[in-house]
JSON list of C-alpha atoms in Angstrom, two decimals:
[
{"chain": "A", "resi": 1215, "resn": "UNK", "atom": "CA", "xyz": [227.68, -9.94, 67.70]},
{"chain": "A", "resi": 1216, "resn": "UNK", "atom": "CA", "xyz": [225.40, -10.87, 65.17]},
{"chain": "A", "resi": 1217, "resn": "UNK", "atom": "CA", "xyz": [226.34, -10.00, 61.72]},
{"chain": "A", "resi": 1218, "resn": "UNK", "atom": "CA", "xyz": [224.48, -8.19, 59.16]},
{"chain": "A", "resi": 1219, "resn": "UNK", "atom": "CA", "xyz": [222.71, -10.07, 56.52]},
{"chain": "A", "resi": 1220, "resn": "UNK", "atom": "CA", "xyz": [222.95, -8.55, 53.30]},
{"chain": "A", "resi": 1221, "resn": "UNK", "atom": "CA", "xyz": [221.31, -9.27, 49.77]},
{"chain": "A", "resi": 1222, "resn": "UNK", "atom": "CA", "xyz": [223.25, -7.51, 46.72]},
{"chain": "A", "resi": 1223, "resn": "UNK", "atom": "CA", "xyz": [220.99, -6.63, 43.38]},
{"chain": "A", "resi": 1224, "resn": "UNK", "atom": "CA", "xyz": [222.70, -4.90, 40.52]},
{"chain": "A", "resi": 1225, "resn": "UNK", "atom": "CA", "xyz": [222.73, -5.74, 36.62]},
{"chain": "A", "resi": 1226, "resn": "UNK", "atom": "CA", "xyz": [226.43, -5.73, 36.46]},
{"chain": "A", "resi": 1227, "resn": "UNK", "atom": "CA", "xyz": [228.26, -8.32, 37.74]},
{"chain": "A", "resi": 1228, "resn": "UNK", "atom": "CA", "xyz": [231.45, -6.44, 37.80]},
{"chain": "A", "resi": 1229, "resn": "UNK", "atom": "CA", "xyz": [229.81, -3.89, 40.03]},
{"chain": "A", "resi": 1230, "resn": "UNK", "atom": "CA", "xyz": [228.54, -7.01, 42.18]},
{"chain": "A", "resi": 1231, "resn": "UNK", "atom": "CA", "xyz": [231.66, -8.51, 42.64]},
{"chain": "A", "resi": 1232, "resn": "UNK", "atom": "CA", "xyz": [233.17, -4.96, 43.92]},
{"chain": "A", "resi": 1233, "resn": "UNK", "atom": "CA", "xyz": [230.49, -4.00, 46.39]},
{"chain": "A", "resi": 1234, "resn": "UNK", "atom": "CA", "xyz": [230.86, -7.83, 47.33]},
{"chain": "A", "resi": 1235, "resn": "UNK", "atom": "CA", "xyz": [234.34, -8.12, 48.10]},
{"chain": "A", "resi": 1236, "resn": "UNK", "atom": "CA", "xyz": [234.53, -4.63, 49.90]},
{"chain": "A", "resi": 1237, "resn": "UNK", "atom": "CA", "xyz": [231.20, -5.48, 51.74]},
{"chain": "A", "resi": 1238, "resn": "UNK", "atom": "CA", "xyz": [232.24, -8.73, 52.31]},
{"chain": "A", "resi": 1239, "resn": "UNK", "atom": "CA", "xyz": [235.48, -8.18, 54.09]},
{"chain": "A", "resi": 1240, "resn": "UNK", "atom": "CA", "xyz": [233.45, -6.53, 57.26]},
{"chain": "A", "resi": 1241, "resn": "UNK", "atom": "CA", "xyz": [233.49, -8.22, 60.13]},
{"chain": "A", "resi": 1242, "resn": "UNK", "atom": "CA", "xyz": [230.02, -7.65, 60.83]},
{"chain": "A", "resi": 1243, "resn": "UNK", "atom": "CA", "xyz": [228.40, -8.00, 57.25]},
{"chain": "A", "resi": 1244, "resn": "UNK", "atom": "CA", "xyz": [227.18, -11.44, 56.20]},
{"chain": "A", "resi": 1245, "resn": "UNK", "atom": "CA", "xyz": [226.70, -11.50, 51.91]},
{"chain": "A", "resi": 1246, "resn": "UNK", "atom": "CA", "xyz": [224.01, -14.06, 51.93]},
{"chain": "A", "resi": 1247, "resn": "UNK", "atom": "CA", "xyz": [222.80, -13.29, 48.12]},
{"chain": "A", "resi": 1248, "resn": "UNK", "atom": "CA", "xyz": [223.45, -11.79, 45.20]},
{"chain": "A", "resi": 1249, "resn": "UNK", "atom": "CA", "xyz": [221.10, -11.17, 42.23]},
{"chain": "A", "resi": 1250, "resn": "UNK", "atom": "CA", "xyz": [220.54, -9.39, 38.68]},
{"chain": "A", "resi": 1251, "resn": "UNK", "atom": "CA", "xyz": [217.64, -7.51, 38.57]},
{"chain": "A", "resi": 1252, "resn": "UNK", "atom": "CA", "xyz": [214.36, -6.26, 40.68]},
{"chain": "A", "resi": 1253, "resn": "UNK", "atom": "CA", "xyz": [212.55, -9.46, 39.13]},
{"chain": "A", "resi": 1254, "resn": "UNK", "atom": "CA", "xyz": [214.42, -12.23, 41.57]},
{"chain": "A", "resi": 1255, "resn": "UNK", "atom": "CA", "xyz": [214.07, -9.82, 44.79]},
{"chain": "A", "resi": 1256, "resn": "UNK", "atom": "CA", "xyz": [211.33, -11.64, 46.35]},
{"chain": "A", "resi": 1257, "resn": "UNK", "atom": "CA", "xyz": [212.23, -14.82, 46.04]},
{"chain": "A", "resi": 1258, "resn": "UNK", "atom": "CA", "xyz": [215.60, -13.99, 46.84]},
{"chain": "A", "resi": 1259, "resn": "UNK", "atom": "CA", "xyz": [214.45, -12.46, 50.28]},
{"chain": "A", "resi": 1260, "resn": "UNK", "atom": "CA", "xyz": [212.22, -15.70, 51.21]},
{"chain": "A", "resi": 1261, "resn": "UNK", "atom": "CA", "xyz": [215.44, -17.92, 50.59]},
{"chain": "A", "resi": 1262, "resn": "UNK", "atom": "CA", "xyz": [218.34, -15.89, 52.73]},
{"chain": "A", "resi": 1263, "resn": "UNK", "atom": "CA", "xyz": [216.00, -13.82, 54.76]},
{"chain": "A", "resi": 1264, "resn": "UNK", "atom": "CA", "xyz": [218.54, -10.83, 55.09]},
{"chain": "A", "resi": 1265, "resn": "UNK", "atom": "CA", "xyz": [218.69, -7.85, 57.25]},
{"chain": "A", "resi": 1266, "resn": "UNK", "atom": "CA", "xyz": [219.49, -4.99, 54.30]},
{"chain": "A", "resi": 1267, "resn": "UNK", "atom": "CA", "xyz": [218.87, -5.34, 50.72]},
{"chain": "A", "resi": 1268, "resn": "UNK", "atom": "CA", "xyz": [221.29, -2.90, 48.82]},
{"chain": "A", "resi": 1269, "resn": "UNK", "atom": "CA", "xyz": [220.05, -2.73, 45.27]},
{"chain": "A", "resi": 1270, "resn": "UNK", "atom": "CA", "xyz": [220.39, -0.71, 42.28]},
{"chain": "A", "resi": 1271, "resn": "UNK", "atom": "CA", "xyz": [217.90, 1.63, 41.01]},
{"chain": "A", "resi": 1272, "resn": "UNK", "atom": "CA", "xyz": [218.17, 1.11, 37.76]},
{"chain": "A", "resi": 1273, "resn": "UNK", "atom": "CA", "xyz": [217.97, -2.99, 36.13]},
{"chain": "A", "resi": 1274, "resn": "UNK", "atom": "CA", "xyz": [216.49, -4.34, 32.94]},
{"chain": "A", "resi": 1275, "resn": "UNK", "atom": "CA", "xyz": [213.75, -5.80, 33.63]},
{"chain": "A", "resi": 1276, "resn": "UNK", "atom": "CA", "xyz": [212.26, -4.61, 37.35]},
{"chain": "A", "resi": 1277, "resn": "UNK", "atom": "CA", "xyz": [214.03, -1.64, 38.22]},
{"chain": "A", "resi": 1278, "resn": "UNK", "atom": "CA", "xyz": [214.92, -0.77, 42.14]},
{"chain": "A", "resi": 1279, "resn": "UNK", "atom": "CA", "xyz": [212.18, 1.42, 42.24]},
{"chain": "A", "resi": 1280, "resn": "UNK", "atom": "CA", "xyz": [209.18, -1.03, 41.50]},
{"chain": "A", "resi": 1281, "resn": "UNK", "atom": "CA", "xyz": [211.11, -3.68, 43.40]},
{"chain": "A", "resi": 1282, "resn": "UNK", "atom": "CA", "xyz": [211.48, -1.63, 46.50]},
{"chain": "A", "resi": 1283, "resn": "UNK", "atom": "CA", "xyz": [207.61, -0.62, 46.61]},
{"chain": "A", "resi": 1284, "resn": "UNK", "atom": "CA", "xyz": [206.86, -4.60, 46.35]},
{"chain": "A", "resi": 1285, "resn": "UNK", "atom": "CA", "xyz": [209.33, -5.28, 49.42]},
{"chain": "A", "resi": 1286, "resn": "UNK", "atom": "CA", "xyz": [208.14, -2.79, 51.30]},
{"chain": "A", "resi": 1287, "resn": "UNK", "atom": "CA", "xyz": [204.60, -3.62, 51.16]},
{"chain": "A", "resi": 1288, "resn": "UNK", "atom": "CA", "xyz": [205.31, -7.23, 52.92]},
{"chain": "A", "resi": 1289, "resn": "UNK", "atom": "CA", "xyz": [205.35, -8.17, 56.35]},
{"chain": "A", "resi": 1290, "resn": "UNK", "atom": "CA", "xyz": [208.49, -8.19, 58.12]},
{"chain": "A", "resi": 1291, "resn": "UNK", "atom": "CA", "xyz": [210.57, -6.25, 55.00]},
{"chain": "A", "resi": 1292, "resn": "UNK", "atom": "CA", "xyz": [214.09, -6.17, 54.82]},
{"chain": "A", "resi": 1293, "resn": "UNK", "atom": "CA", "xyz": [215.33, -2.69, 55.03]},
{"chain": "A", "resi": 1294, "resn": "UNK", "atom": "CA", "xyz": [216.81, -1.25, 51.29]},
{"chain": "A", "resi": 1295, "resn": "UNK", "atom": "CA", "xyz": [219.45, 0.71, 50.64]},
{"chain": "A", "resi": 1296, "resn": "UNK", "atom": "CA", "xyz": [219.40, 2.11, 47.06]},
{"chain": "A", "resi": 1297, "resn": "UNK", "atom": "CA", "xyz": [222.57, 2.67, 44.76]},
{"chain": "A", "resi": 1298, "resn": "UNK", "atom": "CA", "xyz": [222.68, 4.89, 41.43]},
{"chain": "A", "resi": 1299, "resn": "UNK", "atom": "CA", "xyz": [224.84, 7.09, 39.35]},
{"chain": "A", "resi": 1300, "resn": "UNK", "atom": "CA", "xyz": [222.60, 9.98, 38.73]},
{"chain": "A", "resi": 1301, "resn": "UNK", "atom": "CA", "xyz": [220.44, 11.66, 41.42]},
{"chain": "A", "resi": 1302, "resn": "UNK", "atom": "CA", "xyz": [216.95, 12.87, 39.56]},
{"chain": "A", "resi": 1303, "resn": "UNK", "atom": "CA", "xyz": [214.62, 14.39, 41.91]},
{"chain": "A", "resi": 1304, "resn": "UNK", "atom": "CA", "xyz": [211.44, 12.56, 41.26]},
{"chain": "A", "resi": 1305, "resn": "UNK", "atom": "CA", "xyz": [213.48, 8.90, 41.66]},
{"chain": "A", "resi": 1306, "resn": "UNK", "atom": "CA", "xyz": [214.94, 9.80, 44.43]},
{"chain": "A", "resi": 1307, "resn": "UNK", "atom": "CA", "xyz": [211.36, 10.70, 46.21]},
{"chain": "A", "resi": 1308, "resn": "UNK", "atom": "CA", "xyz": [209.87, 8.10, 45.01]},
{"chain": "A", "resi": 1309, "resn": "UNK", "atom": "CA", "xyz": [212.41, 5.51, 46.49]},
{"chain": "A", "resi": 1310, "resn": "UNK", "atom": "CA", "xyz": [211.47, 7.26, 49.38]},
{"chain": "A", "resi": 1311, "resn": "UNK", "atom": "CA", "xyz": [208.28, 7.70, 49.74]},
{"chain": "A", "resi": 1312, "resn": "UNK", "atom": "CA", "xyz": [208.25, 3.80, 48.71]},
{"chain": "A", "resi": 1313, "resn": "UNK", "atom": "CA", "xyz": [209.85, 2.99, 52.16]},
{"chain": "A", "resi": 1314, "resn": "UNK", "atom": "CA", "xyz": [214.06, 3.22, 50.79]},
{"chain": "A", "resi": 1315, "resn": "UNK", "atom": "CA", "xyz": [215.71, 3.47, 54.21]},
{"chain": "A", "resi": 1316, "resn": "UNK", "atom": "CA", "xyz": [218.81, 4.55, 52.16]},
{"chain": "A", "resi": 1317, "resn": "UNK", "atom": "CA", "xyz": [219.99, 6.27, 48.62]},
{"chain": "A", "resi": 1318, "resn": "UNK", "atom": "CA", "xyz": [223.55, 6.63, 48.05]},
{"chain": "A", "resi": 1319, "resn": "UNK", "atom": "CA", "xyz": [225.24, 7.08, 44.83]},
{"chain": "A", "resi": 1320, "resn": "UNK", "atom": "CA", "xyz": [227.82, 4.93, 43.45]},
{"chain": "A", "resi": 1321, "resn": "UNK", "atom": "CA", "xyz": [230.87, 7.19, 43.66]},
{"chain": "A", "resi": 1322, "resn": "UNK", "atom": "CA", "xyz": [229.98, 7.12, 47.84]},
{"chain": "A", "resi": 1323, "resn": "UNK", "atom": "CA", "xyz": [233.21, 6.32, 49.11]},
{"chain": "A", "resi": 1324, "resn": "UNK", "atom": "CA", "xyz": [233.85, 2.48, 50.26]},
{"chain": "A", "resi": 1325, "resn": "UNK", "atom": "CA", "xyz": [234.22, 2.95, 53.95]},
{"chain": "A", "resi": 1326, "resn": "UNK", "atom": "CA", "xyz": [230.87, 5.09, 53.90]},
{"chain": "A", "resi": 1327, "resn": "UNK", "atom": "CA", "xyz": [228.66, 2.32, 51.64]},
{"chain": "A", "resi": 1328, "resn": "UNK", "atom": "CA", "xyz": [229.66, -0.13, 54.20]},
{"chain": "A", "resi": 1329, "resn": "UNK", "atom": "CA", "xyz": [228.67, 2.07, 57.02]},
{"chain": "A", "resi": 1330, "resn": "UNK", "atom": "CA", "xyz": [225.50, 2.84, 55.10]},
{"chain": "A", "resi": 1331, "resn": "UNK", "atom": "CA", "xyz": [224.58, -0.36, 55.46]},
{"chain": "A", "resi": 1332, "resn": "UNK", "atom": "CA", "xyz": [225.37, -0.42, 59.00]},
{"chain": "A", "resi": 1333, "resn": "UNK", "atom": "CA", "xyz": [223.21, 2.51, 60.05]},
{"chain": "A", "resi": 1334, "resn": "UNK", "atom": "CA", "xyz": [220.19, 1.33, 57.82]},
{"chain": "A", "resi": 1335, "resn": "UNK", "atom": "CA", "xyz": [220.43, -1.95, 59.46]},
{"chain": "A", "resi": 1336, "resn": "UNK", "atom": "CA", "xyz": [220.67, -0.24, 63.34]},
{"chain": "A", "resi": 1337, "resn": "UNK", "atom": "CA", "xyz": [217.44, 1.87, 61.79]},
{"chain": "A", "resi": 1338, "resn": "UNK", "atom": "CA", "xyz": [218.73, 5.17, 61.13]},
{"chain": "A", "resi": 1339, "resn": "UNK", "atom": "CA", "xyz": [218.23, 6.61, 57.18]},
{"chain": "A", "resi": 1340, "resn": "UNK", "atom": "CA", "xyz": [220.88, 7.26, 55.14]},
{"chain": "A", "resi": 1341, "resn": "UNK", "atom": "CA", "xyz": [220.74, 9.43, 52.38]},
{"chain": "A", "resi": 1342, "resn": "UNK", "atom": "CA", "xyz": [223.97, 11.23, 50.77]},
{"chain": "A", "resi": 1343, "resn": "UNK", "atom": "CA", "xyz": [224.29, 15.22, 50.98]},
{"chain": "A", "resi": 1344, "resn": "UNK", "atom": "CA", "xyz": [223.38, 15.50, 47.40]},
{"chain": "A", "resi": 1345, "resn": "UNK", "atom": "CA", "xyz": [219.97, 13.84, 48.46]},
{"chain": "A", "resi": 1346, "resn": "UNK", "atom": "CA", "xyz": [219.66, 15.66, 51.50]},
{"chain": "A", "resi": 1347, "resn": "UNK", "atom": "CA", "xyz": [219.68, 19.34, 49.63]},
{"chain": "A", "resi": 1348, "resn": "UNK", "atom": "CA", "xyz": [217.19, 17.70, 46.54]},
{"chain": "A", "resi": 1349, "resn": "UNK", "atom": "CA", "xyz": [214.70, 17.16, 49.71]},
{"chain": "A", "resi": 1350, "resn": "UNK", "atom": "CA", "xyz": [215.22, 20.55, 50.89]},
{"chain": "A", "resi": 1351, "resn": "UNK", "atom": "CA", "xyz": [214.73, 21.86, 47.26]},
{"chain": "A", "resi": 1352, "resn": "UNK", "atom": "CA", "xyz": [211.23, 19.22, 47.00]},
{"chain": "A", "resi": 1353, "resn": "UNK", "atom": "CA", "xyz": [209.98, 21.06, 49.89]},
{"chain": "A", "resi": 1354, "resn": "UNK", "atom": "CA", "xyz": [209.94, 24.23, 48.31]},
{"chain": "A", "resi": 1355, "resn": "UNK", "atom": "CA", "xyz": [208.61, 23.05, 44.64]},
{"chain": "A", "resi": 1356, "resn": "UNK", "atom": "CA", "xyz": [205.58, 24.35, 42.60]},
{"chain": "A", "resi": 1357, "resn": "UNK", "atom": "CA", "xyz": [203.29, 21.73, 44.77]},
{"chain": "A", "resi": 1358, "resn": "UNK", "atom": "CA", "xyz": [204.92, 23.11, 47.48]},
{"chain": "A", "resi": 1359, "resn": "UNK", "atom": "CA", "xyz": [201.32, 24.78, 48.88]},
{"chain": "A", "resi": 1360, "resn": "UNK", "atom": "CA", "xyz": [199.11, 21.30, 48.25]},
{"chain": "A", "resi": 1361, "resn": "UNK", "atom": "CA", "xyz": [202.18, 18.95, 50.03]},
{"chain": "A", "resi": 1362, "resn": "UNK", "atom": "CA", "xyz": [202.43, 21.31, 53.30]},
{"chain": "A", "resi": 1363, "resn": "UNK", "atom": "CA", "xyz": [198.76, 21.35, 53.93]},
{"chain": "A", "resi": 1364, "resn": "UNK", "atom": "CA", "xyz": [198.43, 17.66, 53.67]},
{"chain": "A", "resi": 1365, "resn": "UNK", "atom": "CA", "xyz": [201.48, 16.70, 55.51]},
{"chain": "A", "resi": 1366, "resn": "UNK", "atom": "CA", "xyz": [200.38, 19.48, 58.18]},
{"chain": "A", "resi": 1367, "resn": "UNK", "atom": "CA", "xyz": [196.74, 17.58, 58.56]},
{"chain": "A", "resi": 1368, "resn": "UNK", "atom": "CA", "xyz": [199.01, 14.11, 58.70]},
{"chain": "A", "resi": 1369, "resn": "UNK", "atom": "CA", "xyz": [200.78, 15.64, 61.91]},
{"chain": "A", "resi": 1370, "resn": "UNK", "atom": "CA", "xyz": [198.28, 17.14, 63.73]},
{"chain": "A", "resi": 1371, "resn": "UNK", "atom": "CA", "xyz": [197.81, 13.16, 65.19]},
{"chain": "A", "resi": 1372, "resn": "UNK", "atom": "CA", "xyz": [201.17, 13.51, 67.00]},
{"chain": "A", "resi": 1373, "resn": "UNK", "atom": "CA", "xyz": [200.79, 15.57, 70.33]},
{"chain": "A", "resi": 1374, "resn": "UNK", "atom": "CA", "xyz": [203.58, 17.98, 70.94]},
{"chain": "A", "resi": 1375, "resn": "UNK", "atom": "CA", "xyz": [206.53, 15.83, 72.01]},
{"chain": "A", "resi": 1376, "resn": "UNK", "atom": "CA", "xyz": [206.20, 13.77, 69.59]},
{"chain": "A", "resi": 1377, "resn": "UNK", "atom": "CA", "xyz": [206.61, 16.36, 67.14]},
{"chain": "A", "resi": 1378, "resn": "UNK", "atom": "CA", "xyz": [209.58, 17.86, 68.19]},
{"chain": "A", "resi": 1379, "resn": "UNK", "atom": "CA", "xyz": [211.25, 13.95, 67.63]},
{"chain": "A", "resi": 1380, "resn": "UNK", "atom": "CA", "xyz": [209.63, 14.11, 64.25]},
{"chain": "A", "resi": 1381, "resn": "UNK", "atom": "CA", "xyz": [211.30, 17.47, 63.35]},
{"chain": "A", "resi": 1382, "resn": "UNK", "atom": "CA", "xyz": [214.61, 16.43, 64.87]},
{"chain": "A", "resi": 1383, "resn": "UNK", "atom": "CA", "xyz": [214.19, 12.99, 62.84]},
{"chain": "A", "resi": 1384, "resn": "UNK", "atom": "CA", "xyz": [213.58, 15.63, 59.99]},
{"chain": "A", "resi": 1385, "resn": "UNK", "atom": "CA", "xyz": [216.88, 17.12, 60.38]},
{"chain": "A", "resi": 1386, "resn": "UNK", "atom": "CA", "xyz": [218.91, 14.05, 60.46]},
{"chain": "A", "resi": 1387, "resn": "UNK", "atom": "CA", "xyz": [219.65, 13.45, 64.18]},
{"chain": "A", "resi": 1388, "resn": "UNK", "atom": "CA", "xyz": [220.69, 10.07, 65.74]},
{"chain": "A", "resi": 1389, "resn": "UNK", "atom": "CA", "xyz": [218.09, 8.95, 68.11]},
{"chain": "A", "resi": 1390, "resn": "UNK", "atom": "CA", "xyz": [221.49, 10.01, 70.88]},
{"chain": "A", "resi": 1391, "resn": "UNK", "atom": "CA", "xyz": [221.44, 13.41, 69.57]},
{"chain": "A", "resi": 1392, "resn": "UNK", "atom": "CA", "xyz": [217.69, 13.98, 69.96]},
{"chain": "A", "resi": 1393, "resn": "UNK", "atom": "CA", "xyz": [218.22, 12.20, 73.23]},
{"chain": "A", "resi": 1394, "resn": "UNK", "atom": "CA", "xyz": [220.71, 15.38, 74.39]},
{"chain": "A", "resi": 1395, "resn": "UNK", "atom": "CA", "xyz": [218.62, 17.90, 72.77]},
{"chain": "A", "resi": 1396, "resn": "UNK", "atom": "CA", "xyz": [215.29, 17.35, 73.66]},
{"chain": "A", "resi": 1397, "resn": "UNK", "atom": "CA", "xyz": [216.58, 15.87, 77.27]},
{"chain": "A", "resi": 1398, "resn": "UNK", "atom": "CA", "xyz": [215.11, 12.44, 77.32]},
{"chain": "A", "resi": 1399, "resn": "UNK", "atom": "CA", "xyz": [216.94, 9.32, 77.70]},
{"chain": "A", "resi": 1400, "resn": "UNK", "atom": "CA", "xyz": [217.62, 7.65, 73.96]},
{"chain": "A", "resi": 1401, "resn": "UNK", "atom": "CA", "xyz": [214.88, 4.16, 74.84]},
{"chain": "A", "resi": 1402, "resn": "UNK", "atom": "CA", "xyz": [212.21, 7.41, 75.14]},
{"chain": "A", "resi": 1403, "resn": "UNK", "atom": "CA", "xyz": [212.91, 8.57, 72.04]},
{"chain": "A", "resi": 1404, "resn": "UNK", "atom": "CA", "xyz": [212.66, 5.42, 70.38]},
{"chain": "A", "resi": 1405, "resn": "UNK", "atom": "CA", "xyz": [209.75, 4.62, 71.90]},
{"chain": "A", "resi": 1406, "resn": "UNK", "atom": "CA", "xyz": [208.39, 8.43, 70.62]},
{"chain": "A", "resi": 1407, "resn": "UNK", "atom": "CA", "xyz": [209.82, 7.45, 66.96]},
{"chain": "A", "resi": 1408, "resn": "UNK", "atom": "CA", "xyz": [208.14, 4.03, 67.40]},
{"chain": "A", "resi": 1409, "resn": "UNK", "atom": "CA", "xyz": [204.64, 6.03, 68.18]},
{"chain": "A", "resi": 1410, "resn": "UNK", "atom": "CA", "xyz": [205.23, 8.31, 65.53]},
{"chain": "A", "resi": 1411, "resn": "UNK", "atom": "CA", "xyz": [205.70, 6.03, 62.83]},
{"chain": "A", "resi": 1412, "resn": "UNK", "atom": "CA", "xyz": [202.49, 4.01, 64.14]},
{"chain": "A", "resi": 1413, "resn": "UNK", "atom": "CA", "xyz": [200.46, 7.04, 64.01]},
{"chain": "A", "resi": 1414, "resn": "UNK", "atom": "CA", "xyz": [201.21, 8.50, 60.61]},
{"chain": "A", "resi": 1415, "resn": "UNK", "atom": "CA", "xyz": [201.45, 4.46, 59.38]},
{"chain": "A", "resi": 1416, "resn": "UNK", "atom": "CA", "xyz": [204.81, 5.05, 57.78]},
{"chain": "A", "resi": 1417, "resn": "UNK", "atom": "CA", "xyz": [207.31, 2.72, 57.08]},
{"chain": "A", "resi": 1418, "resn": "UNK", "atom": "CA", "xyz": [210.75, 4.31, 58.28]},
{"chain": "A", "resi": 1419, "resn": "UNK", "atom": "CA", "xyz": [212.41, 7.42, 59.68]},
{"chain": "A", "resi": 1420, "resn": "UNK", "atom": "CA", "xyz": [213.05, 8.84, 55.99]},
{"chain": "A", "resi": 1421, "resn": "UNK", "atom": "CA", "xyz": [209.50, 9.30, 55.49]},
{"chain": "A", "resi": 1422, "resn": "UNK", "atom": "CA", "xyz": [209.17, 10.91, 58.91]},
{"chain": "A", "resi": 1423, "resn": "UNK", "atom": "CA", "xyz": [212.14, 13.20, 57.32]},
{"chain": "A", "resi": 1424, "resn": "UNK", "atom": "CA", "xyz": [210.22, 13.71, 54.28]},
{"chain": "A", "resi": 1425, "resn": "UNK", "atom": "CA", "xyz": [206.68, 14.41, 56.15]},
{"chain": "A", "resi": 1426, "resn": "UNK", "atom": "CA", "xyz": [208.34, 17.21, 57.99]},
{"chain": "A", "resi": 1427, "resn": "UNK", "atom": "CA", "xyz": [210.05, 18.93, 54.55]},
{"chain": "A", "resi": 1428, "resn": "UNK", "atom": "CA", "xyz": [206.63, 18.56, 53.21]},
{"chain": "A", "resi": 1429, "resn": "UNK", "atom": "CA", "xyz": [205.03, 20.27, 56.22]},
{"chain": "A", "resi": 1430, "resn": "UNK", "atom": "CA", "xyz": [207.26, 23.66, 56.07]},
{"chain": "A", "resi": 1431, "resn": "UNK", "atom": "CA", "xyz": [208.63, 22.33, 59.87]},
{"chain": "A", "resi": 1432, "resn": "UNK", "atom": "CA", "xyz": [212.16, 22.64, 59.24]},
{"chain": "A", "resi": 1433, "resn": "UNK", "atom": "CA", "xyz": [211.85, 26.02, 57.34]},
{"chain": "A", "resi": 1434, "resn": "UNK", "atom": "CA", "xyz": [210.29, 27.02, 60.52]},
{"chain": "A", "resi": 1435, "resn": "UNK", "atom": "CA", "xyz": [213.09, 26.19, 63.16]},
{"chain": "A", "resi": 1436, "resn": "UNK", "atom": "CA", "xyz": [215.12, 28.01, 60.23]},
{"chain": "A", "resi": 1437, "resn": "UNK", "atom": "CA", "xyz": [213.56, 30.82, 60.35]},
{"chain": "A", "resi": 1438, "resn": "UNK", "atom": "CA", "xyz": [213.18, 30.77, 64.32]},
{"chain": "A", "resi": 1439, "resn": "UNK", "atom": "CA", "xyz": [216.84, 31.18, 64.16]},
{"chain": "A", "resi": 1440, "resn": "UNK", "atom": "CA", "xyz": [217.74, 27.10, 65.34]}
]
């Protein structure tokens, strides 16, 4: 098995060397860098070329934020998982909508960083429960009216089946669980995620998740009673 490359980025060193010795001692995670701030991302990325960045949002000079949006905007980007303390609605969207694959805070338990990183690097989002419900509360904000009809003129590209994967990508299901539900094998649905992504030109499965809050889908099934 190959391992995970990882590339650590946090201010603190003492917070480094924690998240490195607890990521370090999985069998399937590779620490190939470490840096101090948003600033020595890129360059760090050309030299050890890893799998997962996991960075903090907030640094001196570049914060995790900016950092992501310039990572994400390059060919072949590392996937980036993003690590706080605080959980403000507008940072967390915009790590998002910047192509984050992840957001966890730091009080996430050990055993569920490390299998953060895991999932982001197998290409399914994480995002911690206190994310999930600022999302749900982002769908229903003052813009709410102006975000829905956008993100429902976005989706009218994708024909039917692929917008029952997008709305089950919405709600957080493994590509195995959308598999059972929607009674396809799991290398369709990739292939349906894969088309989906392509058509609306987005980066990862988050923003699927966040194109279906904005579009009212999942307040729909809601309401439908699923």
């Amino acid at each position: 098995m190959t391992a995970i490359r990882l590339l650590l980025v946090d201010d603190d060193p003492l917070v480094r060397a924690g998240l490195s010795f607890m990521l370090g001692g999985a069998d399937d995670i590779e620490i190939v860098g470490e840096g101090a701030d948003g600033a020595e991302v890129e360059a760090l990325v050309d030299r050890t070329r890893p799998d997962v960045v996991l960075m903090d949002i907030r640094m001196p000079s570049v914060d995790g934020l900016t950092a992501t949006e310039r990572l994400r905007g390059r060919k072949d980007a590392p996937q980036v998982v993003l690590l706080t303390t605080f959980h403000a609605d507008d940072q967390v969207l915009r790590a998002l909508r910047a192509g984050a694959a992840g957001f966890v805070l730091k009080d996430t338990p050990p055993a569920e960083i490390v299998d953060a990183v895991r999932r982001v690097a197998a290409g399914d989002p994480v995002l911690s429960p206190t994310v999930t419900r600022q999302l749900m509360a982002h769908a229903a904000g003052a813009a709410a009216d102006t975000r829905r009809t956008r993100a429902r003129a976005r989706l009218t590209t994708l024909n039917d089946r692929e917008r029952e994967v997008a709305v089950a990508v919405g709600r957080g299901l493994s590509n195995a669980e959308i598999a059972g539900e929607l009674f396809m094998s799991v290398a369709t649905v990739k292939t349906h995620v894969s088309r989906v992504l392509a058509k609306l030109d987005l980066n990862n499965r988050v923003q699927i998740a966040l194109l279906a809050y904005d579009a009212g889908l999942l307040e729909e099934m809601e309401d439908n009673g699923h």
